[in-house]
Coordinates of N, CA and C in Angstrom, one line a residue:
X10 N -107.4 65.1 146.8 CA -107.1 66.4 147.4 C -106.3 67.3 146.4
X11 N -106.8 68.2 146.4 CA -106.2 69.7 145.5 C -104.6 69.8 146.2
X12 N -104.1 70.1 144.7 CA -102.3 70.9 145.5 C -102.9 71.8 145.7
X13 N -102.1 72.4 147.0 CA -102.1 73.7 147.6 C -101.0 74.7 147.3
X14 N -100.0 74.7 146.8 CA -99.3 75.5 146.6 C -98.0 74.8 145.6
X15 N -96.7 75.8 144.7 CA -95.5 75.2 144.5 C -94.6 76.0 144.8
X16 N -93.6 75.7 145.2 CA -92.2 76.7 145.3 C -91.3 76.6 144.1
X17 N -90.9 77.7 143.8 CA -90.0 77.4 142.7 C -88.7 77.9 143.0
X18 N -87.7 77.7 143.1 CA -86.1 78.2 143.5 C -85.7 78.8 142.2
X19 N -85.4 80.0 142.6 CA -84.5 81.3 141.6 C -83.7 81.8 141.9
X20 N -82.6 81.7 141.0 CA -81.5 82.7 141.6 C -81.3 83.7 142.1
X21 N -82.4 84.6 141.6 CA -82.2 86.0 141.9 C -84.6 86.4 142.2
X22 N -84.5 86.4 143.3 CA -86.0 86.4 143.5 C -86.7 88.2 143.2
X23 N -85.4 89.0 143.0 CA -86.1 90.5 143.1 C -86.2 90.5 141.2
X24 N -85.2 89.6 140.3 CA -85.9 89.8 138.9 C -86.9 88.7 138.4
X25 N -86.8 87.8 138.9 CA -88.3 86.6 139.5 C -89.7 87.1 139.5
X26 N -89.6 88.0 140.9 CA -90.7 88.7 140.7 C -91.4 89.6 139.7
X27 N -90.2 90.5 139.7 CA -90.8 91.2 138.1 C -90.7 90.7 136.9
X28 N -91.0 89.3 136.6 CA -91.1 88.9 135.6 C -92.4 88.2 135.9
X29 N -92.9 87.6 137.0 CA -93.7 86.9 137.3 C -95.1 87.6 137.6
X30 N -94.5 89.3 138.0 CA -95.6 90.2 137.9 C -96.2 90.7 136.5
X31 N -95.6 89.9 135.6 CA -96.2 90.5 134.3 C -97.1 89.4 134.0
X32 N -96.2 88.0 134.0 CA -96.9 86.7 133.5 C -98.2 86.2 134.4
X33 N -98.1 86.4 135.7 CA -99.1 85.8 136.5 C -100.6 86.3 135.8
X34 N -101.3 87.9 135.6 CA -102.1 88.3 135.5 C -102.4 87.9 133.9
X35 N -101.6 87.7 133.5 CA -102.1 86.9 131.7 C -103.0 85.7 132.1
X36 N -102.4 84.5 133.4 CA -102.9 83.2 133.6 C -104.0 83.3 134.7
X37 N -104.6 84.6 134.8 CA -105.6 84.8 135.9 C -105.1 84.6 137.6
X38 N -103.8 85.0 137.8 CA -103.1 85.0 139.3 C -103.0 86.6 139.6
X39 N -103.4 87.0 140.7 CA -102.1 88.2 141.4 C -101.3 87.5 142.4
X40 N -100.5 88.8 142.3 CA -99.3 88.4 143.9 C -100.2 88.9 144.9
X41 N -100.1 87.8 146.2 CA -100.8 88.0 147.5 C -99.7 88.3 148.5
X42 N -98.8 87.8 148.1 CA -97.3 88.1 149.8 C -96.3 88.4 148.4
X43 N -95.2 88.8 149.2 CA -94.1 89.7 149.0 C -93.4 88.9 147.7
X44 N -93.7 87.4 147.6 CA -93.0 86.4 146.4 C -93.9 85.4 145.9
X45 N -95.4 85.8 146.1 CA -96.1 84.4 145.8 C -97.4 85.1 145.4
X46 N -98.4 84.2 144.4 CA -99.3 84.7 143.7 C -100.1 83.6 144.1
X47 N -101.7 84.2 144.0 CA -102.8 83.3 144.1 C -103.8 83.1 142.7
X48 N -104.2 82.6 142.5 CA -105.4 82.4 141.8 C -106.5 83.7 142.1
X49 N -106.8 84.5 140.5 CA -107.5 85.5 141.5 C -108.9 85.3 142.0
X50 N -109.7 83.8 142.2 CA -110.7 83.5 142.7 C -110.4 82.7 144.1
X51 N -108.9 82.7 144.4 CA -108.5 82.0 145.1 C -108.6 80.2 144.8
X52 N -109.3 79.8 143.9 CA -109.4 78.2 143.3 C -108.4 77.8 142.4
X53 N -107.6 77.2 143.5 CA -106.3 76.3 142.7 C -104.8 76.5 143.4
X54 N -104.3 76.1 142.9 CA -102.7 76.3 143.7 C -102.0 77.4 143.6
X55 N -101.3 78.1 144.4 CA -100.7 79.3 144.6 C -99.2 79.0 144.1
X56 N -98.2 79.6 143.8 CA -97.1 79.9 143.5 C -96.0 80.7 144.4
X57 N -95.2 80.5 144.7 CA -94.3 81.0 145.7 C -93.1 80.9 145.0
X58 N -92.4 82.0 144.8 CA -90.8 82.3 144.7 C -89.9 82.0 146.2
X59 N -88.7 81.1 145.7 CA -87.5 81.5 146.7 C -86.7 80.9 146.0
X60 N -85.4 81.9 147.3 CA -84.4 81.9 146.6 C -82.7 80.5 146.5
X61 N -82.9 80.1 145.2 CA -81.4 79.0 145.3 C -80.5 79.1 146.1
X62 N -80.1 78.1 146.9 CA -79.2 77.9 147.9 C -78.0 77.7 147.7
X63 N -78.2 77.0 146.5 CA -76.7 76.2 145.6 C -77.1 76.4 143.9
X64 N -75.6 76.4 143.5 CA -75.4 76.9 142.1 C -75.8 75.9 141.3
X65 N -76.2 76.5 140.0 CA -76.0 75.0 138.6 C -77.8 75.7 138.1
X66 N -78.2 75.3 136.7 CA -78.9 75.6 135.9 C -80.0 74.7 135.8
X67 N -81.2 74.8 135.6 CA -82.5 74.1 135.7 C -82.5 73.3 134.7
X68 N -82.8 72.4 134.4 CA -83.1 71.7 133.3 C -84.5 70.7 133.8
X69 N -85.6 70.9 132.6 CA -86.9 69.8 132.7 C -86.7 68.9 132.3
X70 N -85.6 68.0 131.8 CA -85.0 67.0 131.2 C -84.4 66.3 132.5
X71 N -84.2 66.6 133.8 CA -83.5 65.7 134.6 C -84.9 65.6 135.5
X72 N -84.2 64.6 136.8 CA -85.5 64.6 137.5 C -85.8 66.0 138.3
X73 N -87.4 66.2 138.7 CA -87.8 67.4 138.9 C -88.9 68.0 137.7
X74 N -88.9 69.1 138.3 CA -90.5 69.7 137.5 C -89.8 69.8 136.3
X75 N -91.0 69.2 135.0 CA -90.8 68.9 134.1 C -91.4 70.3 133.3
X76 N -92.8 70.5 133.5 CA -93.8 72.2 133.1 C -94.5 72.3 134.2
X77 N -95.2 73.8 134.2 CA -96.2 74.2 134.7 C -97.4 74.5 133.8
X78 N -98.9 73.7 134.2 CA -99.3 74.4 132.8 C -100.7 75.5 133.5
X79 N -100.9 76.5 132.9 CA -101.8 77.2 133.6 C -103.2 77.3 132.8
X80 N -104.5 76.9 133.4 CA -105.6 76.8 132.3 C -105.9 78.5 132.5
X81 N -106.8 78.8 131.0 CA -107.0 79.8 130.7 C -108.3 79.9 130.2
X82 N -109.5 80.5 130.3 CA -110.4 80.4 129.5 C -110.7 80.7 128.1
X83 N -110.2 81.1 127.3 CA -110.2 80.9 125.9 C -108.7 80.9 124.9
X84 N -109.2 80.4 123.4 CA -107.8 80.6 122.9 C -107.6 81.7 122.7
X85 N -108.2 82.7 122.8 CA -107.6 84.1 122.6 C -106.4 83.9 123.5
X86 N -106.8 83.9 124.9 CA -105.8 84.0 126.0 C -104.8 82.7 125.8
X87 N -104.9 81.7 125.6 CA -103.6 81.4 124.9 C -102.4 82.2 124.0
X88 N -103.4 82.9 122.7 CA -102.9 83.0 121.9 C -102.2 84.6 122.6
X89 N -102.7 85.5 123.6 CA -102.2 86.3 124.3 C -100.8 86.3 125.0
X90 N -101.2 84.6 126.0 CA -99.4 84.4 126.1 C -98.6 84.1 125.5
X91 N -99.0 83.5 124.4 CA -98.1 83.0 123.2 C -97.2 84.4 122.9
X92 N -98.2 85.6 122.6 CA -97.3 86.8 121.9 C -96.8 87.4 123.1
X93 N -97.1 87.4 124.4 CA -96.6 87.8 125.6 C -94.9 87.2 125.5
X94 N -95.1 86.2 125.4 CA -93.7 85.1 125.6 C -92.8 85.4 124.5
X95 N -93.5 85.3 123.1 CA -92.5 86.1 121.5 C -91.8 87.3 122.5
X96 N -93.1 87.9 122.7 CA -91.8 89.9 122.3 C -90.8 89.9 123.4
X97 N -90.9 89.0 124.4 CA -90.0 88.8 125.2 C -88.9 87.8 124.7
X98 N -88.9 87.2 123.6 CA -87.4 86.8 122.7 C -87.2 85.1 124.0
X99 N -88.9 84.5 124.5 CA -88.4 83.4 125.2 C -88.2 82.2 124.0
X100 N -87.6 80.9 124.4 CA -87.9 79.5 123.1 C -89.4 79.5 123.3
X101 N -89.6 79.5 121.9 CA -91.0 78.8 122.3 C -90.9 77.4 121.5
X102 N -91.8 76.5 122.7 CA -91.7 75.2 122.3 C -92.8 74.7 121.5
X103 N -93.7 75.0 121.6 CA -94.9 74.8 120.6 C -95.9 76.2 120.6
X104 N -95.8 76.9 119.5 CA -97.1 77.8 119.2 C -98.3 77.3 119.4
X105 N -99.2 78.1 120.2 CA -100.7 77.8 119.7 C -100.8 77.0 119.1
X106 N -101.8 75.9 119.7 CA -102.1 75.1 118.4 C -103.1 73.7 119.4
X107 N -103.7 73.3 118.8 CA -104.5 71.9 119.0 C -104.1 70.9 119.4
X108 N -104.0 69.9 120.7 CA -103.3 68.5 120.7 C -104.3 67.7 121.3
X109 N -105.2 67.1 120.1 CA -106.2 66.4 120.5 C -105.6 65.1 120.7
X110 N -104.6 64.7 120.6 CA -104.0 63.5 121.7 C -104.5 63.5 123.1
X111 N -104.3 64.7 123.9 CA -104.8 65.1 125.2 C -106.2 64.9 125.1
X112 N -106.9 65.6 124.0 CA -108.1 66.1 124.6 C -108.5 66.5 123.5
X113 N -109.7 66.0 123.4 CA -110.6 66.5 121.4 C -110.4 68.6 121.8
X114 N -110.7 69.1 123.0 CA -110.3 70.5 122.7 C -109.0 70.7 123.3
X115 N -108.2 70.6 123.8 CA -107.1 70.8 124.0 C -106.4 71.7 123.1
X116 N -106.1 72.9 123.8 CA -105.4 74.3 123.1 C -104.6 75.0 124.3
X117 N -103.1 74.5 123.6 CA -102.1 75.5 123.9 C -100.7 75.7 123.5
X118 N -100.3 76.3 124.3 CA -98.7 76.8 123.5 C -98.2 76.9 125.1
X119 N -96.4 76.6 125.0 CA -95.5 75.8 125.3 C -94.2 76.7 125.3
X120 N -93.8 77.8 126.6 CA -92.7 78.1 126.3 C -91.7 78.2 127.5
X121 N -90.0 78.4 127.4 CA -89.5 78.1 128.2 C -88.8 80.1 129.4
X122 N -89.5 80.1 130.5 CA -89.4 81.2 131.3 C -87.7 81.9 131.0
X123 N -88.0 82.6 131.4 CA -86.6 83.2 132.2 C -85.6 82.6 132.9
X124 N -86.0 81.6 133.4 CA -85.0 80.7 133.9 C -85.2 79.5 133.6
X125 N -85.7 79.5 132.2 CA -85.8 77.6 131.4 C -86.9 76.9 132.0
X126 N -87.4 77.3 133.1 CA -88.9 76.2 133.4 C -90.1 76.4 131.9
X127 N -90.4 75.4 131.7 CA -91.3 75.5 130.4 C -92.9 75.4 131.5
X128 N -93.1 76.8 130.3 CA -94.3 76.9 131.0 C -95.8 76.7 130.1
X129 N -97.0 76.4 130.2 CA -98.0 76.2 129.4 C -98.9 77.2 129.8
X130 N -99.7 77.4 128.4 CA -101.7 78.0 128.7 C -102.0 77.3 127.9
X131 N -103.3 76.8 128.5 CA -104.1 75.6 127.8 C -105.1 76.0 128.0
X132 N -106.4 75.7 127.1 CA -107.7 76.1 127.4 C -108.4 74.4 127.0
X133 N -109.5 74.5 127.6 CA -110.7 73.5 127.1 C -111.3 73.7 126.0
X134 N -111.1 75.2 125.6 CA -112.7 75.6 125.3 C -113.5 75.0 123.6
X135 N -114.3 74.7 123.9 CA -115.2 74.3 122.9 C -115.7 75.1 121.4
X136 N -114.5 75.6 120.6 CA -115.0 76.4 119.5 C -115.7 76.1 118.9
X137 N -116.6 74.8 118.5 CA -117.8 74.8 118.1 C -119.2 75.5 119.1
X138 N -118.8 75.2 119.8 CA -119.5 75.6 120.9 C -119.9 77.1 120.9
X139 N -118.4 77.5 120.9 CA -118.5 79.1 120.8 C -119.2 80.3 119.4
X140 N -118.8 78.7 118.6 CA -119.6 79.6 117.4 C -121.2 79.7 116.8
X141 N -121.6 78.7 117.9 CA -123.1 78.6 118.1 C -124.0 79.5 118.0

C-alpha cells in the first residue's frame, strides 16, 4: 500500500505556507486545501501543514522524521532546487551530485528547510540514456 499523506508540525503555519508555496511547485506539488499540497497528477502522497502544540526545535537526529525526499524528473530539476535552496541562504547538505551507493543513477542534493527538516530531490534519470 502507497502512503497517503504526511503531516508536518510548524510553529508558525501562515510562514510554512509561504515557503512551501514556492518549494512545492519546483517538486511537481500544488496546494489543494488551505495548508496541504498534492502531487500535481494526484500520484503519490500529499503533504499537510499543522500547527505545534508544544515548544522545542526539530531535530532529524532524534527519533522521528529523519528527510523527505521528493523525485523529480531530471537533473536539471535537481540541480533547480539545489539553486532554489542556495539563494535562500538554506545548509546545504550535499550539492547535486551522484550516490551510486543507492542506485547506479541516483541524483540528488540534500538540504535543511526553514525549520531544519532536511529535505531531498532525486531523480533516476538515465544520462546515458538521455544522450542517445
Amino acid at each position: 500500500m502507497p502512503i497517503d499523506h504526511f503531516g508536518l508540525g510548524v510553529p508558525d503555519v501562515d510562514a510554512a505556507t509561504a515557503y512551501y508555496d514556492q518549494f512545492m511547485p519546483l517538486v511537481g506539488f500544488v496546494r489543494e486545501w488551505e495548508t496541504g499540497y498534492r502531487p500535481t497528477d494526484w500520484h503519490g502522497a500529499q503533504t499537510l501543514l499543522y500547527p505545534t502544540l508544544e515548544e522545542g526545535d526539530y531535530s532529524r537526529h532524534r527519533i522521528g522524521l529523519q528527510h523527505i525526499s521528493f523525485y523529480v524528473p531530471t537533473r536539471a530539476d535537481v540541480r533547480r532546487v539545489y539553486e532554489w535552496a542556495k539563494e535562500r541562504g538554506h545548509e546545504i547538505v550535499h550539492e547535486p551530485k551522484p550516490f551510486p551507493e543507492y542506485h547506479p543513477h541516483f541524483y540528488a542534493t540534500f538540504f535543511l528547510d526553514m525549520h531544519g527538516f532536511m529535505l531531498e530531490a532525486v531523480t533516476y534519470e538515465n544520462v546515458e540514456d538521455a544522450d542517445a
